[in-house]
Short mmCIF file of C-alpha atoms in Angstrom, two decimals:
data_model
loop_
_atom_site.label_atom_id
_atom_site.label_comp_id
_atom_site.label_asym_id
_atom_site.label_seq_id
_atom_site.Cartn_x
_atom_site.Cartn_y
_atom_site.Cartn_z
CA UNK A 104 -13.06 -7.94 31.80
CA UNK A 105 -10.13 -6.52 33.75
CA UNK A 106 -7.70 -8.23 31.43
CA UNK A 107 -9.48 -6.78 28.32
CA UNK A 108 -9.34 -3.26 29.84
CA UNK A 109 -5.62 -3.71 30.53
CA UNK A 110 -4.91 -4.83 26.94
CA UNK A 111 -6.96 -1.89 25.59
CA UNK A 112 -5.04 0.58 27.73
CA UNK A 113 -1.75 -0.78 26.60
CA UNK A 114 -2.79 -0.52 22.95
CA UNK A 115 -4.26 3.02 22.95
CA UNK A 116 -2.29 4.52 25.87
CA UNK A 117 -3.32 5.95 29.22
CA UNK A 118 -4.62 9.42 29.85
CA UNK A 119 -1.86 11.97 29.96
CA UNK A 120 0.51 9.72 28.05
CA UNK A 121 1.09 9.59 24.31
CA UNK A 122 -0.77 6.63 22.81
CA UNK A 123 1.14 3.63 21.54
CA UNK A 124 0.49 3.51 17.80
CA UNK A 125 1.23 0.35 15.88
CA UNK A 126 1.54 0.86 12.13
CA UNK A 127 1.76 -2.20 9.85
CA UNK A 128 3.36 -1.92 6.38
CA UNK A 129 5.57 -3.74 3.91
CA UNK A 130 8.51 -2.64 1.77
CA UNK A 131 7.36 -0.06 -0.74
CA UNK A 132 8.92 3.32 -1.69
CA UNK A 133 6.00 5.43 -0.36
CA UNK A 134 6.04 3.69 2.98
CA UNK A 135 9.78 3.98 3.47
CA UNK A 136 9.32 7.63 4.58
CA UNK A 137 7.56 6.46 7.78
CA UNK A 138 10.70 4.54 8.72
CA UNK A 139 13.07 7.37 7.74
CA UNK A 140 11.00 9.79 9.85
CA UNK A 141 11.34 7.46 12.84
CA UNK A 142 15.10 7.20 12.34
CA UNK A 143 15.27 11.06 12.27
CA UNK A 144 13.02 11.40 15.36
CA UNK A 145 10.49 13.41 13.41
CA UNK A 146 7.60 12.06 15.44
CA UNK A 147 6.65 14.23 18.35
CA UNK A 148 7.08 11.97 21.44
CA UNK A 149 4.48 14.07 23.32
CA UNK A 150 1.87 13.07 20.74
CA UNK A 151 2.57 9.40 19.91
CA UNK A 152 4.82 6.44 20.57
CA UNK A 153 5.17 4.76 17.22
CA UNK A 154 5.66 1.00 16.92
CA UNK A 155 6.52 0.42 13.24
CA UNK A 156 6.01 -3.12 12.02
CA UNK A 157 7.53 -3.75 8.57
CA UNK A 158 6.31 -7.11 7.25
CA UNK A 159 7.94 -9.01 4.39
CA UNK A 160 4.91 -8.67 2.14
CA UNK A 161 1.60 -6.85 1.97
CA UNK A 162 -0.53 -9.83 2.88
CA UNK A 163 1.19 -10.23 6.23
CA UNK A 164 0.60 -6.58 7.01
CA UNK A 165 -3.06 -6.99 6.21
CA UNK A 166 -3.34 -10.10 8.41
CA UNK A 167 -1.71 -8.21 11.34
CA UNK A 168 -4.29 -5.42 11.08
CA UNK A 169 -7.18 -7.89 10.77
CA UNK A 170 -5.90 -9.73 13.83
CA UNK A 171 -5.93 -6.51 15.86
CA UNK A 172 -2.14 -6.39 16.19
CA UNK A 173 -2.02 -2.87 14.62
CA UNK A 174 -4.17 0.28 14.84
CA UNK A 175 -3.20 1.47 11.36
CA UNK A 176 -1.89 0.13 8.10
CA UNK A 177 -0.12 1.60 5.13
CA UNK A 178 -1.42 -0.41 2.15
CA UNK A 179 -3.31 -0.14 -1.13
CA UNK A 180 -6.88 1.03 -1.23
CA UNK A 181 -7.48 -2.42 -2.79
CA UNK A 182 -6.28 -4.18 0.35
CA UNK A 183 -8.30 -1.82 2.57
CA UNK A 184 -11.44 -2.96 0.76
CA UNK A 185 -10.29 -6.57 1.26
CA UNK A 186 -9.87 -5.96 5.05
CA UNK A 187 -13.50 -4.73 5.13
CA UNK A 188 -14.51 -8.02 3.47
CA UNK A 189 -12.38 -10.26 5.72
CA UNK A 190 -13.27 -8.46 8.96
CA UNK A 191 -16.08 -5.94 8.64
CA UNK A 192 -15.77 -5.11 12.35
CA UNK A 193 -12.18 -3.98 11.67
CA UNK A 194 -13.00 -1.98 8.54
CA UNK A 195 -10.58 1.02 8.73
CA UNK A 196 -11.03 4.65 7.84
CA UNK A 197 -8.86 6.05 4.98
CA UNK A 198 -7.29 9.23 6.27
CA UNK A 199 -4.41 9.96 3.83
CA UNK A 200 -3.46 9.08 0.26
CA UNK A 201 0.21 8.24 0.49
CA UNK A 202 0.94 7.86 -3.21
CA UNK A 203 -0.25 6.62 -6.56
CA UNK A 204 1.51 3.80 -8.34
CA UNK A 205 2.38 5.02 -11.83
CA UNK A 206 4.26 2.10 -13.23
CA UNK A 207 5.56 0.62 -9.94
CA UNK A 208 3.22 -2.42 -10.03
CA UNK A 209 4.03 -4.67 -12.95
CA UNK A 210 3.31 -7.95 -14.74
CA UNK A 211 6.69 -9.31 -15.71
CA UNK A 212 7.12 -12.31 -18.05
CA UNK A 213 9.81 -14.53 -19.62
CA UNK A 214 11.02 -13.46 -23.02
CA UNK A 215 9.11 -16.32 -24.64
CA UNK A 216 5.83 -14.54 -23.70
CA UNK A 217 5.22 -11.65 -26.05
CA UNK A 218 2.04 -10.19 -24.62
CA UNK A 219 -0.83 -10.84 -22.17
CA UNK A 220 -2.46 -13.11 -24.73
CA UNK A 221 0.60 -15.32 -24.54
CA UNK A 222 -0.18 -15.98 -20.86
CA UNK A 223 -3.36 -17.94 -21.72
CA UNK A 224 -3.21 -21.18 -19.78
CA UNK A 225 0.31 -20.58 -18.44
CA UNK A 226 1.21 -20.37 -14.73
CA UNK A 227 1.55 -16.94 -13.09
CA UNK A 228 3.28 -16.31 -9.78
CA UNK A 229 1.90 -13.80 -7.32
CA UNK A 230 1.67 -13.15 -3.61
CA UNK A 231 -1.60 -13.39 -1.76
CA UNK A 232 -2.28 -9.66 -1.63
CA UNK A 233 -5.45 -8.41 -3.19
CA UNK A 234 -3.39 -5.89 -5.14
CA UNK A 235 -1.80 -8.65 -7.21
CA UNK A 236 -5.19 -10.28 -7.97
CA UNK A 237 -6.69 -6.87 -8.87
CA UNK A 238 -3.82 -5.77 -11.11
CA UNK A 239 -3.82 -9.07 -12.97
CA UNK A 240 -7.63 -8.95 -13.46
CA UNK A 241 -7.51 -5.35 -14.66
CA UNK A 242 -4.54 -6.09 -16.96
CA UNK A 243 -6.45 -8.83 -18.77
CA UNK A 244 -9.63 -6.78 -18.84
CA UNK A 245 -7.76 -3.91 -20.47
CA UNK A 246 -6.98 -6.23 -23.42
CA UNK A 247 -10.55 -7.65 -23.61
CA UNK A 248 -9.19 -10.96 -22.38
CA UNK A 249 -10.99 -13.31 -19.93
CA UNK A 250 -9.39 -13.31 -16.47
CA UNK A 251 -6.71 -15.97 -15.78
CA UNK A 252 -8.13 -19.27 -14.58
CA UNK A 253 -7.65 -20.09 -10.92
CA UNK A 254 -5.59 -23.06 -11.96
CA UNK A 255 -3.03 -20.67 -13.54
CA UNK A 256 -2.32 -18.80 -10.29
CA UNK A 257 0.66 -19.86 -8.23
CA UNK A 258 0.65 -18.18 -4.82
CA UNK A 259 4.33 -18.15 -3.90
CA UNK A 260 6.44 -16.12 -1.47
CA UNK A 261 8.38 -13.35 -3.27
CA UNK A 262 11.62 -15.12 -2.31
CA UNK A 263 10.68 -18.01 -4.63
CA UNK A 264 9.81 -15.98 -7.76
CA UNK A 265 13.26 -15.75 -9.28
CA UNK A 266 13.89 -19.52 -8.98
CA UNK A 267 10.44 -20.30 -10.40
CA UNK A 268 11.06 -18.03 -13.38
CA UNK A 269 14.52 -19.51 -13.97
CA UNK A 270 13.09 -23.07 -13.84
CA UNK A 271 10.21 -22.19 -16.07
CA UNK A 272 7.62 -23.42 -13.56
CA UNK A 273 5.94 -20.08 -13.98
CA UNK A 274 5.82 -17.88 -17.07
CA UNK A 275 5.14 -14.56 -15.41
CA UNK A 276 4.92 -12.78 -12.08
CA UNK A 277 2.91 -9.93 -10.61
CA UNK A 278 5.44 -7.79 -8.73
CA UNK A 279 6.36 -4.30 -7.35
CA UNK A 280 9.48 -2.57 -5.97
CA UNK A 281 11.79 -3.52 -4.52
CA UNK A 282 11.23 -7.17 -5.65
CA UNK A 283 10.47 -6.17 -9.27
CA UNK A 284 13.67 -4.26 -9.63
CA UNK A 285 15.71 -7.22 -8.28
CA UNK A 286 13.97 -9.52 -10.77
CA UNK A 287 14.61 -7.23 -13.71
CA UNK A 288 18.29 -7.04 -12.78
CA UNK A 289 18.61 -10.81 -12.29
CA UNK A 290 16.63 -12.14 -15.31
CA UNK A 291 15.86 -11.19 -18.91
CA UNK A 292 12.16 -10.29 -18.50
CA UNK A 293 9.68 -8.23 -20.45
CA UNK A 294 7.21 -5.93 -18.86
CA UNK A 295 3.75 -6.76 -20.16
CA UNK A 296 1.65 -4.38 -18.08
CA UNK A 297 2.13 -1.77 -15.41
CA UNK A 298 0.00 0.42 -13.12
CA UNK A 299 0.89 3.31 -15.40
CA UNK A 300 -1.88 1.94 -17.63
CA UNK A 301 -4.36 2.43 -14.84
CA UNK A 302 -4.01 6.17 -14.08
CA UNK A 303 -5.56 7.37 -10.80
CA UNK A 304 -6.50 3.77 -9.82
CA UNK A 305 -3.67 2.10 -7.80
CA UNK A 306 -3.53 4.23 -4.62
CA UNK A 307 -1.54 3.54 -1.48
CA UNK A 308 -3.26 4.93 1.59
CA UNK A 309 -3.01 5.25 5.37
CA UNK A 310 -6.03 3.59 6.94
CA UNK A 311 -6.76 3.73 10.69
CA UNK A 312 -8.93 1.81 13.08
CA UNK A 313 -12.07 4.07 13.57
CA UNK A 314 -11.98 3.93 17.39
CA UNK A 315 -8.31 4.84 17.57
CA UNK A 316 -8.91 7.77 15.17
CA UNK A 317 -11.81 8.98 17.31
CA UNK A 318 -9.76 8.81 20.54
CA UNK A 319 -6.34 9.94 19.17
CA UNK A 320 -6.70 12.10 16.03
CA UNK A 321 -3.67 14.13 17.03
CA UNK A 322 -1.49 10.99 17.09
CA UNK A 323 -2.60 10.13 13.58
CA UNK A 324 -1.85 13.76 12.48
CA UNK A 325 1.59 13.56 14.09
CA UNK A 326 2.36 10.37 12.17
CA UNK A 327 1.58 11.96 8.82
CA UNK A 328 3.47 15.14 9.76
CA UNK A 329 6.56 13.05 10.40
CA UNK A 330 6.15 11.42 7.02
CA UNK A 331 5.77 14.81 5.39
CA UNK A 332 8.84 16.14 7.10
CA UNK A 333 11.01 13.65 5.25
CA UNK A 334 9.28 14.44 1.98
CA UNK A 335 10.10 18.10 2.60
CA UNK A 336 13.70 17.23 3.28
CA UNK A 337 13.74 15.29 0.00
CA UNK A 338 12.81 18.40 -1.89
CA UNK A 339 15.96 20.06 -0.41
CA UNK A 340 18.29 17.07 -0.77
CA UNK A 341 16.73 14.72 -3.30
CA UNK A 342 19.79 12.58 -4.03
CA UNK A 343 20.56 11.95 -0.37
CA UNK A 344 16.99 10.99 0.59
CA UNK A 345 16.53 8.79 -2.45
CA UNK A 346 19.73 7.05 -1.58
CA UNK A 347 18.34 6.35 1.90
CA UNK A 348 15.02 5.11 0.50
CA UNK A 349 16.89 2.71 -1.84
CA UNK A 350 19.05 1.55 1.08
CA UNK A 351 15.97 0.95 3.22
CA UNK A 352 14.38 -1.12 0.42
CA UNK A 353 17.62 -3.13 -0.07
CA UNK A 354 18.33 -1.67 -3.52
CA UNK A 355 21.46 -0.31 -5.08
CA UNK A 356 21.59 3.50 -4.94
CA UNK A 357 21.47 3.59 -8.74
CA UNK A 358 18.09 1.89 -8.74
CA UNK A 359 16.41 4.67 -6.73
CA UNK A 360 15.49 6.94 -9.62
CA UNK A 361 13.97 4.04 -11.63
CA UNK A 362 11.95 2.77 -8.72
CA UNK A 363 10.80 6.17 -7.38
CA UNK A 364 9.94 7.28 -10.87
CA UNK A 365 7.00 4.85 -10.80
CA UNK A 366 5.36 6.59 -7.79
CA UNK A 367 3.41 9.82 -7.70
CA UNK A 368 2.57 11.79 -4.53
CA UNK A 369 -0.67 13.76 -4.40
CA UNK A 370 -0.46 17.35 -3.22
CA UNK A 371 -2.52 18.98 -0.40
CA UNK A 372 -5.37 20.06 -2.67
CA UNK A 373 -5.68 16.65 -4.20
CA UNK A 374 -5.67 15.05 -0.75
CA UNK A 375 -8.66 17.20 0.21
CA UNK A 376 -10.50 16.47 -3.04
CA UNK A 377 -9.99 12.70 -2.67
CA UNK A 378 -10.87 12.45 1.02
CA UNK A 379 -13.63 14.96 1.53
CA UNK A 380 -16.76 12.86 1.91
CA UNK A 381 -18.94 15.58 0.42
CA UNK A 382 -16.98 15.66 -2.86
CA UNK A 383 -17.26 11.85 -3.06
CA UNK A 384 -14.21 11.39 -5.36
CA UNK A 385 -12.69 8.26 -3.74
CA UNK A 386 -15.83 6.18 -3.09
CA UNK A 387 -16.53 5.41 -6.81
CA UNK A 388 -13.02 3.95 -7.06
CA UNK A 389 -13.60 1.90 -3.92
CA UNK A 390 -16.83 0.64 -5.39
CA UNK A 391 -15.03 -0.40 -8.59
CA UNK A 392 -12.41 -2.23 -6.51
CA UNK A 393 -15.12 -4.01 -4.57
CA UNK A 394 -16.77 -5.20 -7.81
CA UNK A 395 -13.50 -6.47 -9.29
CA UNK A 396 -12.50 -8.31 -6.05
CA UNK A 397 -15.95 -9.86 -5.70
CA UNK A 398 -15.92 -10.99 -9.30
CA UNK A 399 -12.57 -12.70 -8.66
CA UNK A 400 -13.73 -14.41 -5.53
CA UNK A 401 -11.58 -12.41 -3.12
CA UNK A 402 -14.37 -10.85 -0.99
CA UNK A 403 -18.04 -11.55 -0.33
CA UNK A 404 -20.87 -9.58 -1.99
CA UNK A 405 -21.89 -7.80 1.20
CA UNK A 406 -18.48 -6.26 1.89
CA UNK A 407 -18.80 -2.75 3.33
CA UNK A 408 -16.80 0.06 1.83
CA UNK A 409 -14.26 1.93 4.00
CA UNK A 410 -15.11 5.45 4.97
CA UNK A 411 -12.94 8.42 4.07
CA UNK A 412 -12.03 11.19 6.51
CA UNK A 413 -10.53 14.55 5.57
CA UNK A 414 -9.81 15.81 9.04
CA UNK A 415 -6.11 14.83 8.86
CA UNK A 416 -5.69 16.51 5.46
CA UNK A 417 -7.27 19.69 6.91
CA UNK A 418 -5.10 19.47 10.01
CA UNK A 419 -1.99 19.30 7.85
CA UNK A 420 -2.93 22.58 6.16
CA UNK A 421 -3.49 24.24 9.53
CA UNK A 422 -0.15 23.02 10.83
CA UNK A 423 -1.64 20.99 13.64
#
């Protein structure tokens, strides 16, 4: 019991001290601003001590949160629903909509594949994130095609995708920046489908452990304020900040505009409209996500939906 109390105090901080706040994420343009804010010391040290964990891919970030190694995660709303299916007791609260993918997530294929119909029976590479499964299912559904068979799916690390495409062991891949940009520069590929064809559907969010949010709402607010400070700086110096985002993602500076052009950032009013539980705008999307993931065998039927909380969005408007 004493050991458990010690661990809890280390995770959430002691009275009078800023809480230690572990944020799990993976390389993605919208999440890069959290790291840039930390490098600029935009996080108020009196309000939080941020431990930023940047994992190689989204699935590892999800597993870290599920295992209790992080109090918050920057990920897709799709993966938040998956967390609630994998570990209902760790089902987080969505407190901020970071961005919407408007073309960033893509199905890329060899030139021999002309369209999604051409992928029938052919192997497709993807990571183990729910986002990849969801995007693939929705892409096929949009063309009135049956979903890919489980035997077609090749769950490979992103580092193996280029070689697999070159060797022809897979015909297509589900990808997103920065990996998608690297693949398009390295190989002659066609883009068969993107998240631009699913407007207002592929959202990246900040989701927080309910108990941490209850105990330390100001730490969560301080985290988002740091992120927003870099976004405000970008409006003043767009070229410089985009260069830094590209550098953080491991991309050439010239790739920044192409990559960031596939991401849209909701404004303050839209944040409130999406997160206010009374307006109920986000839950229907979460329900759709749950149905698609269940139909594709990703989560069980009794998966709870994550709650939404607009207190952080309201705190941002007030300034603190």
